[in-house]
XYZ file of N, CA, C and O in Angstrom:
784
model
N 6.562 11.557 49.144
C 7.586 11.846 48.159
C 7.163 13.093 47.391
O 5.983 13.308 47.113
N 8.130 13.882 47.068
C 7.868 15.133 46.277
C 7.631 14.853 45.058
O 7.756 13.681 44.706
N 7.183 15.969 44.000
C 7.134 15.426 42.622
C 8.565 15.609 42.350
O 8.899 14.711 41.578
N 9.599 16.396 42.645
C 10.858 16.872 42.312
C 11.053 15.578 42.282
O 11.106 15.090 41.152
N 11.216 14.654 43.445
C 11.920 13.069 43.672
C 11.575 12.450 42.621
O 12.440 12.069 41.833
N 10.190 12.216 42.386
C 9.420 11.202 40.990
C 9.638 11.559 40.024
O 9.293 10.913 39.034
N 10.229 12.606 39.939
C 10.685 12.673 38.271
C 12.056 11.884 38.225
O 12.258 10.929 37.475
N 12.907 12.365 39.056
C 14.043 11.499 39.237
C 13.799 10.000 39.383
O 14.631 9.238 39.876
N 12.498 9.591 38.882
C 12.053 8.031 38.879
C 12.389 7.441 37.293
O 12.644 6.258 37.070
N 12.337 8.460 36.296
C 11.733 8.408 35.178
C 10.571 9.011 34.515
O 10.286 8.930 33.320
N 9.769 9.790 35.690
C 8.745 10.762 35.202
C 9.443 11.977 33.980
O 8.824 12.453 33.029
N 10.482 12.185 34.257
C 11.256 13.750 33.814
C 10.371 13.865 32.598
O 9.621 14.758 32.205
N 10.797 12.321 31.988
C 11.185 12.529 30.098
C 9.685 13.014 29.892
O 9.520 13.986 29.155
N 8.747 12.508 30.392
C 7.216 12.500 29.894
C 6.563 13.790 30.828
O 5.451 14.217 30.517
N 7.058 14.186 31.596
C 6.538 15.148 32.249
C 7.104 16.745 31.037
O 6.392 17.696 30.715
N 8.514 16.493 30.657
C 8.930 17.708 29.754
C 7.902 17.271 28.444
O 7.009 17.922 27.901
N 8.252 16.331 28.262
C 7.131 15.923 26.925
C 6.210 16.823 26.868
O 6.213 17.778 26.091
N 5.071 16.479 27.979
C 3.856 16.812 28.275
C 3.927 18.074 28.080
O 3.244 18.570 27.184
N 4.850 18.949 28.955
C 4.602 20.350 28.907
C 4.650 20.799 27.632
O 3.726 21.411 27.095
N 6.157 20.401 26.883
C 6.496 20.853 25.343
C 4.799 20.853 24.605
O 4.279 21.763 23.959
N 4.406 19.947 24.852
C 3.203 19.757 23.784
C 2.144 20.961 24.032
O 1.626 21.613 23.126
N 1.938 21.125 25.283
C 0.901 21.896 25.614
C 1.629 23.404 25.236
O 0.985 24.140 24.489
N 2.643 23.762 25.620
C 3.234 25.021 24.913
C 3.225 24.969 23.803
O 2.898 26.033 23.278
N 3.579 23.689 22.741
C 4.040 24.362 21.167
C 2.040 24.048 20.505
O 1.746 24.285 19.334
N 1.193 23.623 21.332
C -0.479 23.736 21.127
C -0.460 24.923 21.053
O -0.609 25.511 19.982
N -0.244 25.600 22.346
C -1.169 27.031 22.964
C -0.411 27.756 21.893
O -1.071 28.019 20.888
N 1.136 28.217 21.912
C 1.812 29.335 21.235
C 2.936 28.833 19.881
O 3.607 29.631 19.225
N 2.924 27.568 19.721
C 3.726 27.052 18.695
C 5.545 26.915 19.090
O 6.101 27.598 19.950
N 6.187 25.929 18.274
C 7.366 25.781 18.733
C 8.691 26.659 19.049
O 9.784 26.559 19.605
N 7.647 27.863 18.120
C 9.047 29.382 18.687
C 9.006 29.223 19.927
O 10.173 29.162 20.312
N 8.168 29.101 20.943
C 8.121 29.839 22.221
C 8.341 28.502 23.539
O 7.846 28.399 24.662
N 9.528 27.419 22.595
C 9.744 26.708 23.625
C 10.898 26.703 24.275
O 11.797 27.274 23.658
N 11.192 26.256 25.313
C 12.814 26.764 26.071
C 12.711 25.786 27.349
O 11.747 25.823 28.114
N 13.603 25.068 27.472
C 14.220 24.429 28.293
C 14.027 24.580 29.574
O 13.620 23.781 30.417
N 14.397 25.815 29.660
C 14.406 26.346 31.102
C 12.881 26.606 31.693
O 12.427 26.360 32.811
N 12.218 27.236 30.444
C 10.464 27.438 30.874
C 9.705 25.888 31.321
O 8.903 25.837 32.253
N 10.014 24.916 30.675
C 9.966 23.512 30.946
C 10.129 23.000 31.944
O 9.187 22.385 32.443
N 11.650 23.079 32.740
C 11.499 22.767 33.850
C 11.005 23.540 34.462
O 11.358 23.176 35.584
N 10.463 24.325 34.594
C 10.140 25.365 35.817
C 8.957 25.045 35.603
O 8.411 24.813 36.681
N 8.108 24.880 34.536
C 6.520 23.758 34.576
C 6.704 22.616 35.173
O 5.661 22.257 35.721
N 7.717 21.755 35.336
C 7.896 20.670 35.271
C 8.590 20.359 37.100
O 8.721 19.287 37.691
N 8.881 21.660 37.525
C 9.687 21.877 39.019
C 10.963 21.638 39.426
O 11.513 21.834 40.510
N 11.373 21.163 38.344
C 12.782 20.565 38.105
C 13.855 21.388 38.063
O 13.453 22.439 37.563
N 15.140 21.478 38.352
C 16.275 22.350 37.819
C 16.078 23.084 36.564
O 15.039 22.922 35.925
N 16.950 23.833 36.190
C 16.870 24.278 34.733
C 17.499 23.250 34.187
O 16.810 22.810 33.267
N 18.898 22.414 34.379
C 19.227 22.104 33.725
C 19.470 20.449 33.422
O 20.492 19.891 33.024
N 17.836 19.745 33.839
C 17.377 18.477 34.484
C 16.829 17.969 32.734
O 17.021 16.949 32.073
N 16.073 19.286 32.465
C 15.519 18.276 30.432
C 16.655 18.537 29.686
O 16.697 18.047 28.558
N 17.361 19.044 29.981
C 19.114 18.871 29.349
C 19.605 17.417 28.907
O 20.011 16.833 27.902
N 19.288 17.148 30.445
C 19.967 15.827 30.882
C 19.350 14.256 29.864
O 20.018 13.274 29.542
N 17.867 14.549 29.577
C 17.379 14.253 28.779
C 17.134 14.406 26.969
O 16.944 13.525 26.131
N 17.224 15.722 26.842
C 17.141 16.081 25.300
C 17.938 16.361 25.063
O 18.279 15.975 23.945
N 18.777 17.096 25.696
C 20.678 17.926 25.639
C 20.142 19.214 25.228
O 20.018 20.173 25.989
N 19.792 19.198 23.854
C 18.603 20.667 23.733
C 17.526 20.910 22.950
O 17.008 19.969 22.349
N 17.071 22.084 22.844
C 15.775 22.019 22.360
C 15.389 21.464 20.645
O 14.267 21.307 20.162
N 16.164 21.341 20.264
C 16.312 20.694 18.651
C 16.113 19.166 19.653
O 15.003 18.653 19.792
N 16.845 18.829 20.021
C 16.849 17.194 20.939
C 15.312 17.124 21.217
O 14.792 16.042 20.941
N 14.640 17.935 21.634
C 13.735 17.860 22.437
C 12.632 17.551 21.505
O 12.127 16.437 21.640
N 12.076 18.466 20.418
C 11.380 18.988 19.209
C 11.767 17.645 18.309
O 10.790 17.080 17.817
N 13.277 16.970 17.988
C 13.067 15.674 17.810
C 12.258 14.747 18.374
O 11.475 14.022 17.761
N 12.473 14.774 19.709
C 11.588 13.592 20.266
C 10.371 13.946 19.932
O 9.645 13.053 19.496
N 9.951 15.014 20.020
C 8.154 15.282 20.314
C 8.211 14.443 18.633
O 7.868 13.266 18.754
N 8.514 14.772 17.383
C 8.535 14.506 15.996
C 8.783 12.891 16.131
O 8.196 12.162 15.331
N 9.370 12.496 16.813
C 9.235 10.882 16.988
C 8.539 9.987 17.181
O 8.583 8.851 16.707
N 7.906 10.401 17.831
C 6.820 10.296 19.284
C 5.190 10.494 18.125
O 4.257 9.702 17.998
N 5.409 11.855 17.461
C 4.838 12.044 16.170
C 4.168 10.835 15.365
O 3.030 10.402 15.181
N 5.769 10.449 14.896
C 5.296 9.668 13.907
C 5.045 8.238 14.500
O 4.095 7.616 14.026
N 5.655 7.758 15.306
C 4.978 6.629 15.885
C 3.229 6.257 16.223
O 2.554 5.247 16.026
N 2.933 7.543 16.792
C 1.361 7.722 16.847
C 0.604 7.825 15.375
O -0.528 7.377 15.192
N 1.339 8.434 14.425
C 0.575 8.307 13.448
C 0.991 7.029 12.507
O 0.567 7.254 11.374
N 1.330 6.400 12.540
C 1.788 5.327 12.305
C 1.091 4.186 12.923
O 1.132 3.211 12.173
N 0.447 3.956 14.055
C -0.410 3.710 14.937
C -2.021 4.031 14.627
O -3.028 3.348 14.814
N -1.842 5.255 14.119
C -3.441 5.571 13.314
C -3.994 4.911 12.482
O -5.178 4.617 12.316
N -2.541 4.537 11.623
C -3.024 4.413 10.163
C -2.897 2.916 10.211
O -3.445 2.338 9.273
N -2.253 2.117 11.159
C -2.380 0.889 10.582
C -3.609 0.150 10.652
O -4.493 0.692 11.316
N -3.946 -1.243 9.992
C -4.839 -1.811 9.837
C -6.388 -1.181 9.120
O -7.495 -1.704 8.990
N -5.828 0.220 8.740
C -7.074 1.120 8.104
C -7.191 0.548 6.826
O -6.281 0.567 5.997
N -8.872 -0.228 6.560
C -9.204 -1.079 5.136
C -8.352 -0.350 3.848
O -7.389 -0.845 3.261
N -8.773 0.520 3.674
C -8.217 0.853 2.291
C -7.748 2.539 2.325
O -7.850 3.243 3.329
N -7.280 2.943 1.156
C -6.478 4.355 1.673
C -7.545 5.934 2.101
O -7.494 6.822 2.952
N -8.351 5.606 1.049
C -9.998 6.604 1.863
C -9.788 7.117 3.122
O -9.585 8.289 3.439
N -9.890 5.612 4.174
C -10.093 5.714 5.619
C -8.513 6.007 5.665
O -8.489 7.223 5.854
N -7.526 5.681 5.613
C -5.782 6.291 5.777
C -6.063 7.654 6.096
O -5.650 8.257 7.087
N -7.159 8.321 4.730
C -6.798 9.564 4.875
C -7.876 10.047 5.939
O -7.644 11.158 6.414
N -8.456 9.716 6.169
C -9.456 10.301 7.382
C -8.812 10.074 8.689
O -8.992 10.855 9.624
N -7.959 8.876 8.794
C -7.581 8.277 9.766
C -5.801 9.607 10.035
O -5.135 9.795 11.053
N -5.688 10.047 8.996
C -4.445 11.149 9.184
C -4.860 12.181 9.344
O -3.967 12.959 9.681
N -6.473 12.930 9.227
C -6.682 14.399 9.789
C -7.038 13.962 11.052
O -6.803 14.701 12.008
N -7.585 12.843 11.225
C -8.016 13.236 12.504
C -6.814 12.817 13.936
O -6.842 13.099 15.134
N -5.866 12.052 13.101
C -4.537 12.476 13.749
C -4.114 13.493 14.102
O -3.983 13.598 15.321
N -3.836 14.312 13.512
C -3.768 16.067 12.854
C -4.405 16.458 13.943
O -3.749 17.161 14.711
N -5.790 16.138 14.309
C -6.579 17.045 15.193
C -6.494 16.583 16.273
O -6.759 17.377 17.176
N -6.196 15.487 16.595
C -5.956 14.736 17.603
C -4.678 15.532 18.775
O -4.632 15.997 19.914
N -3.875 15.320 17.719
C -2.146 15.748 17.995
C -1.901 16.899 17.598
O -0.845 16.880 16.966
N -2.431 18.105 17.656
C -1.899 18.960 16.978
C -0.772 19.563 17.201
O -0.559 20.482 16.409
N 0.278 19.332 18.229
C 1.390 19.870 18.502
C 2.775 18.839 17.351
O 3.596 19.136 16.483
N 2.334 17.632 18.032
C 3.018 16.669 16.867
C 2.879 16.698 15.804
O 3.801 16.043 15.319
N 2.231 17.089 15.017
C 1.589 17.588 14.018
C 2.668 18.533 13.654
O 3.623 18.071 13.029
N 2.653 19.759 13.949
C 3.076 20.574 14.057
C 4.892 20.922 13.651
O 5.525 21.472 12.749
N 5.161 20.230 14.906
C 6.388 19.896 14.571
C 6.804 18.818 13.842
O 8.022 18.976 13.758
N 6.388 17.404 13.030
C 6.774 16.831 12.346
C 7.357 16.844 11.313
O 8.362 16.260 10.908
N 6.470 17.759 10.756
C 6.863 18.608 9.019
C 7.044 20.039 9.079
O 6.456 20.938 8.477
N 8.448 20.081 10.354
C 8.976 21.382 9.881
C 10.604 20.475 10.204
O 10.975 19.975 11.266
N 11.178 20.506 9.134
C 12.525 19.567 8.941
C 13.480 20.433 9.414
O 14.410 19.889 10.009
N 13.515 21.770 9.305
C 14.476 22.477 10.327
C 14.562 22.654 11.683
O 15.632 23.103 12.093
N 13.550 22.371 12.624
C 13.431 22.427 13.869
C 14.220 20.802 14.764
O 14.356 20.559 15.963
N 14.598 19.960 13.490
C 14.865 18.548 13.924
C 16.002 18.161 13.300
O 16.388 18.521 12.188
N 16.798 17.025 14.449
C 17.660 16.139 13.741
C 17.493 15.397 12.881
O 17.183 14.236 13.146
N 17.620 15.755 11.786
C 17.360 14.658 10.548
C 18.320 13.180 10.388
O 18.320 12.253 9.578
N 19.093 13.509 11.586
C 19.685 11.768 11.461
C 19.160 11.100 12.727
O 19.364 9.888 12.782
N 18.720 11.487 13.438
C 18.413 11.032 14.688
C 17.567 9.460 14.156
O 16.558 9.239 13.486
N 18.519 8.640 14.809
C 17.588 7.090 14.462
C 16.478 6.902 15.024
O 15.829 5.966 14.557
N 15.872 7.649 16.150
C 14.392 7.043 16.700
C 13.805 7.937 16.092
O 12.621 7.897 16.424
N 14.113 9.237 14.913
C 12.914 9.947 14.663
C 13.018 9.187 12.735
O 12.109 9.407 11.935
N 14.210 8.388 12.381
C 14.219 8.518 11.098
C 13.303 6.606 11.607
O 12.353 6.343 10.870
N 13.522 5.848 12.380
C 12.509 4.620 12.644
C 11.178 5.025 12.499
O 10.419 4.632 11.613
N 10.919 5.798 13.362
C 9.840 6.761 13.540
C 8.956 6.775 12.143
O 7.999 6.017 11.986
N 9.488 7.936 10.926
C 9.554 8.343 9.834
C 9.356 7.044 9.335
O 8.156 6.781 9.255
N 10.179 6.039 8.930
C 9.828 4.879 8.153
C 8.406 3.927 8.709
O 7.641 3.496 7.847
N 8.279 3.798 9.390
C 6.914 3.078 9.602
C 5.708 3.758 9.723
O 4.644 3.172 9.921
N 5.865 5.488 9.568
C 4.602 6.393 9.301
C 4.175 5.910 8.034
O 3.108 5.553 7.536
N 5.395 6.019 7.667
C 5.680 5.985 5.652
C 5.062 4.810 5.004
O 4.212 4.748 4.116
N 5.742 3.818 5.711
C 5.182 2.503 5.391
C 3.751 2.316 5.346
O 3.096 1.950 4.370
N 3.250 2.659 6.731
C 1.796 2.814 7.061
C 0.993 3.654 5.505
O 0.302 3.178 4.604
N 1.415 4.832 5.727
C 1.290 5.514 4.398
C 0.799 4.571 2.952
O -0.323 4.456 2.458
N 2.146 3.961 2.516
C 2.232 3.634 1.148
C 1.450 2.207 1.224
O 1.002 1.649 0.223
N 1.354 1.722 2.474
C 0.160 0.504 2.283
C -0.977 0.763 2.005
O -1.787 -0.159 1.916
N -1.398 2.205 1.772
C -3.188 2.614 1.794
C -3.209 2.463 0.074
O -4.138 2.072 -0.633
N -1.234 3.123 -0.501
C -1.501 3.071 -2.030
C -1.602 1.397 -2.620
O -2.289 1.138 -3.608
N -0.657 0.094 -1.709
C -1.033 -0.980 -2.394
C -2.136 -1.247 -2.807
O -2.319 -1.688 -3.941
N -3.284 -0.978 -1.766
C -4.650 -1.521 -2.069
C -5.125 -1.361 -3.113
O -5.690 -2.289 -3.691
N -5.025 -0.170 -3.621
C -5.679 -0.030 -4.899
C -5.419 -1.028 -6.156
O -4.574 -1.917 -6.263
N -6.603 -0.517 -7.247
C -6.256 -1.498 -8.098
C -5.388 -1.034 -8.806
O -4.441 -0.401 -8.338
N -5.555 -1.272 -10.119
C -4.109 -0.217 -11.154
C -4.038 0.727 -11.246
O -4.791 1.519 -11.813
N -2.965 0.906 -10.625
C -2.672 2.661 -10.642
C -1.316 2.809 -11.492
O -0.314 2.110 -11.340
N -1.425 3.519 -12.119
C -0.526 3.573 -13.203
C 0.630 3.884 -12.371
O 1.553 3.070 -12.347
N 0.704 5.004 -11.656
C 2.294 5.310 -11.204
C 1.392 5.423 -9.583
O 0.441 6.190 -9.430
N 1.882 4.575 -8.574
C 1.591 4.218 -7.252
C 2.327 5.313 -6.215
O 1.993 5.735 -5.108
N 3.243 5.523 -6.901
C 4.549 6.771 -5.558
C 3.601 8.146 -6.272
O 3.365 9.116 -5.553
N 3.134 8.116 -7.636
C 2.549 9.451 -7.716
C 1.055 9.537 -6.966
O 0.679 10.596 -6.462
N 0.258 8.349 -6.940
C -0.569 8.729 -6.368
C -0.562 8.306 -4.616
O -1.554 8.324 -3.888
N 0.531 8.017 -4.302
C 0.904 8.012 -2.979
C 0.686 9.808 -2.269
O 0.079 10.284 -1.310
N 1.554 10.350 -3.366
C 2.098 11.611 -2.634
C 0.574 12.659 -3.254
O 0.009 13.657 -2.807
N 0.397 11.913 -4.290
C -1.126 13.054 -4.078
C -2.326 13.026 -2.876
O -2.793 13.986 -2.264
N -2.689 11.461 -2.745
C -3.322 11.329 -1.744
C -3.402 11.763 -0.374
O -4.446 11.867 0.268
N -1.468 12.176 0.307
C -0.894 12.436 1.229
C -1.110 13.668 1.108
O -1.795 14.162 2.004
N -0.671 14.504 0.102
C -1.186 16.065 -0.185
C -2.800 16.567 0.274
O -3.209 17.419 1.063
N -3.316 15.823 -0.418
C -4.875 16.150 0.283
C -4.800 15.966 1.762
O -4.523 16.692 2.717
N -5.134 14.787 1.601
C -5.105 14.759 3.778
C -4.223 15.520 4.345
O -4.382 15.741 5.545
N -3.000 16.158 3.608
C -2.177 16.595 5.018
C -2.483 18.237 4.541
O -2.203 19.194 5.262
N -3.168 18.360 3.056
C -3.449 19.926 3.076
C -4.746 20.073 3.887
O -4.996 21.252 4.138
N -5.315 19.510 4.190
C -6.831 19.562 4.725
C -6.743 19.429 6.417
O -7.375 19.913 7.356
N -5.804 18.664 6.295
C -5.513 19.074 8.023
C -4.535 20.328 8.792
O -4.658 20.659 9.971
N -3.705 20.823 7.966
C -3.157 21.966 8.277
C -4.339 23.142 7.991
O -4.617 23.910 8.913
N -5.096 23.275 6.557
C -5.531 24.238 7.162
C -6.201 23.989 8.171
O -6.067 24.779 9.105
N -7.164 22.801 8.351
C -7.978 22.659 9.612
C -7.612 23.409 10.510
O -8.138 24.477 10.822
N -5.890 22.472 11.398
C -5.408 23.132 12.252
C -5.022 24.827 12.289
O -5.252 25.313 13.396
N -4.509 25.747 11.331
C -5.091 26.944 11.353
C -5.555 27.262 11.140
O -5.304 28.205 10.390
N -7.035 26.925 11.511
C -8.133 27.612 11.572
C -8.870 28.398 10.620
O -9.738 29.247 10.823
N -8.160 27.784 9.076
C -8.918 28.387 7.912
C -9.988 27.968 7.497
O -10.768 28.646 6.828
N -10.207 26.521 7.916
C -11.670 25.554 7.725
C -12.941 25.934 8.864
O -14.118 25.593 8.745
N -12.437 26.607 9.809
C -13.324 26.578 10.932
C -14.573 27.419 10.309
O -15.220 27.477 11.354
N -15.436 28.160 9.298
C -16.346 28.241 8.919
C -17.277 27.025 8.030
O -18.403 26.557 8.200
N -16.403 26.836 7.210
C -16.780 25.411 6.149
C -17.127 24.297 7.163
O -18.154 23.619 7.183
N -16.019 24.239 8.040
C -16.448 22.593 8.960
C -17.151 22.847 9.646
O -17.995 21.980 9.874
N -17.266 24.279 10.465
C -18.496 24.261 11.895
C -18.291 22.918 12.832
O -17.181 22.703 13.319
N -19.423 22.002 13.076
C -19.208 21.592 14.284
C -19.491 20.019 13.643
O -20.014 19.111 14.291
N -19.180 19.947 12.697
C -18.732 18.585 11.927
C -17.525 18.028 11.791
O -16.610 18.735 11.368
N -17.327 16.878 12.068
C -16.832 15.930 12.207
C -15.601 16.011 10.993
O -15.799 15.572 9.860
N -14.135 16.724 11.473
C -13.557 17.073 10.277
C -13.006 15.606 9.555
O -12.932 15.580 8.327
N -12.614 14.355 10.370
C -12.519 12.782 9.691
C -14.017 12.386 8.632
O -13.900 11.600 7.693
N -14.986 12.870 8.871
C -16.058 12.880 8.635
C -16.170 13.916 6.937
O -16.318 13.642 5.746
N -16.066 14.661 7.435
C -16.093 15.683 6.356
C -15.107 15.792 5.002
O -15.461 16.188 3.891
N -13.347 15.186 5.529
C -13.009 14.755 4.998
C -13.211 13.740 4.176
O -12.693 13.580 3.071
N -13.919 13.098 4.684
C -14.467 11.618 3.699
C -15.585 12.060 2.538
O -15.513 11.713 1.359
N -16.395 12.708 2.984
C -17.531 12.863 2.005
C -16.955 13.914 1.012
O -17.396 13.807 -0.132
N -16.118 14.836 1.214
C -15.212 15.495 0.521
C -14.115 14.917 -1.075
O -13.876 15.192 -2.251
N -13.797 14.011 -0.012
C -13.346 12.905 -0.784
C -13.872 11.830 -1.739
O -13.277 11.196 -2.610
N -15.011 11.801 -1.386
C -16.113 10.983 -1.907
C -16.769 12.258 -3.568
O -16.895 11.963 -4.757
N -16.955 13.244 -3.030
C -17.527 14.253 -3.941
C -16.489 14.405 -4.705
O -16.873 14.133 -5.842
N -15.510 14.657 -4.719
C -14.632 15.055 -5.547
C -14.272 13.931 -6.916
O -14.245 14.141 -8.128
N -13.983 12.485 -5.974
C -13.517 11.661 -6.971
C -14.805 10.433 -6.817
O -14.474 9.323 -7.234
N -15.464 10.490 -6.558
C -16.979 9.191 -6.659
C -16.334 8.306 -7.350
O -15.188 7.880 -7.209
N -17.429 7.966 -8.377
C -16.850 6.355 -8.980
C -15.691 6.385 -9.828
O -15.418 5.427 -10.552
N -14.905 7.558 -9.778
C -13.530 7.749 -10.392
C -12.375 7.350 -9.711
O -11.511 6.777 -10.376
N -12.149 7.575 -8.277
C -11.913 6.619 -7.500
C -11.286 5.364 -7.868
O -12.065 4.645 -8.494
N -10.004 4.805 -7.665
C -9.735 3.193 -7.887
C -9.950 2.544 -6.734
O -9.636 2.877 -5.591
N -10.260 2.019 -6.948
C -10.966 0.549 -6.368
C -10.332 -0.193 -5.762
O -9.652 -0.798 -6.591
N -10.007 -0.720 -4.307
C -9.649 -1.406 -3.781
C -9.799 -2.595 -4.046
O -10.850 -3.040 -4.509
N -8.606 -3.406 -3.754
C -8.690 -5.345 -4.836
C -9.547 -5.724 -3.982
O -10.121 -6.710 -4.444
N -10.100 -5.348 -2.554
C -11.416 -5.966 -1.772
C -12.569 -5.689 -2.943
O -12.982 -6.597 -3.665
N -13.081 -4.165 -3.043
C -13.959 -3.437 -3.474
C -13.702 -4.928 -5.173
O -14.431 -5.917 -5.245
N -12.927 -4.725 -5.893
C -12.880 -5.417 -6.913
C -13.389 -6.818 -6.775
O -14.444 -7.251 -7.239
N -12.291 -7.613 -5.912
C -13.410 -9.447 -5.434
C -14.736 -9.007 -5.549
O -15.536 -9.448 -6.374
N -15.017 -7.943 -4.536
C -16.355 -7.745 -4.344
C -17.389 -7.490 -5.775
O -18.618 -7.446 -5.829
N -16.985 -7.434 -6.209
C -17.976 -7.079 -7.848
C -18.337 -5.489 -7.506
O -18.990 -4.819 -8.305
């Protein structure tokens, strides 16, 4: 059997996937196109059509796909500390998904598998803020916490950290970072609290 045939199995969707990712890695999401896709992919031009309809369709899914994986990162992570280590190294993990997640113009913003998607990142998210103990305003220190980790992984990903981090462990580095900054200022997880 050809690969042309096996995509016509159900390979298509994950085979355009695949490529999208490795293009919007190497050169970013300007330089993606349909047609360059299938022709990675061996397919017609107008075969990931049939699948995404178009490249906004497409750049949705990858953003779906996104947040499901990071959503997947973050669950079951003890307390929000590790959330946030557990979201750069998402970041570095994924950097194409990444990428395209949090650029809201490249995507359907009603699309239901990317706004499902979106809600259980989120969720994942705002469970790192329950843990804590009293926090005076919880959505404010939701979105600060999220600010750090997601400023620390963009620059990561362009390459503005690559002197500071060297060949350390940027989940790693993030943490002790995190640790230096706020030490026993830090609130306290209701574990950390039982715990004396």
């Amino acid at each position: 059997m050809t690969s042309r045939n096996s995509y016509h199995h159900g390979d298509l969707r994950q085979a355009v996937l695949a490529a999208a990712l490795d293009v919007i890695a190497a050169e970013g999401p300007g330089a993606l196109s349909l047609r360059d896709l299938a022709r990675r992919a061996g397919v017609s031009h107008a075969a990931p059509a049939h699948h995404f309809k178009d490249r906004t369709g497409l750049l949705t899914a990858i953003a779906a796909q996104g947040y499901d994986l990071l959503a997947e990162a973050l669950a079951d992570a003890p307390e929000l500390g590790e959330r946030g280590v557990r979201y750069v190294r998402f970041a570095v993990d994924h950097p194409a998904h990444f990428t395209v997640m949090f650029q809201p113009e490249l995507l359907r913003a009603d699309d239901p598998a990317l706004l499902a998607a979106k809600d259980r990142a989120s969720a994942e998210l705002r469970a790192g803020v329950t843990g804590l103990g009293s926090v005076p305003d919880a959505r404010t220190a939701g979105i600060a916490a999220w600010s750090l980790a997601h400023g620390f992984a963009t620059l990561l990903l362009t390459h503005n950290l690559d002197d500071p981090v060297g060949d350390r462990d940027p989940g790693d580095l993030f943490r002790s970072l995190t640790g230096s900054m706020f030490g026993a200022d830090l609130p306290r997880t209701k574990t950390e609290q039982r715990n004396g």
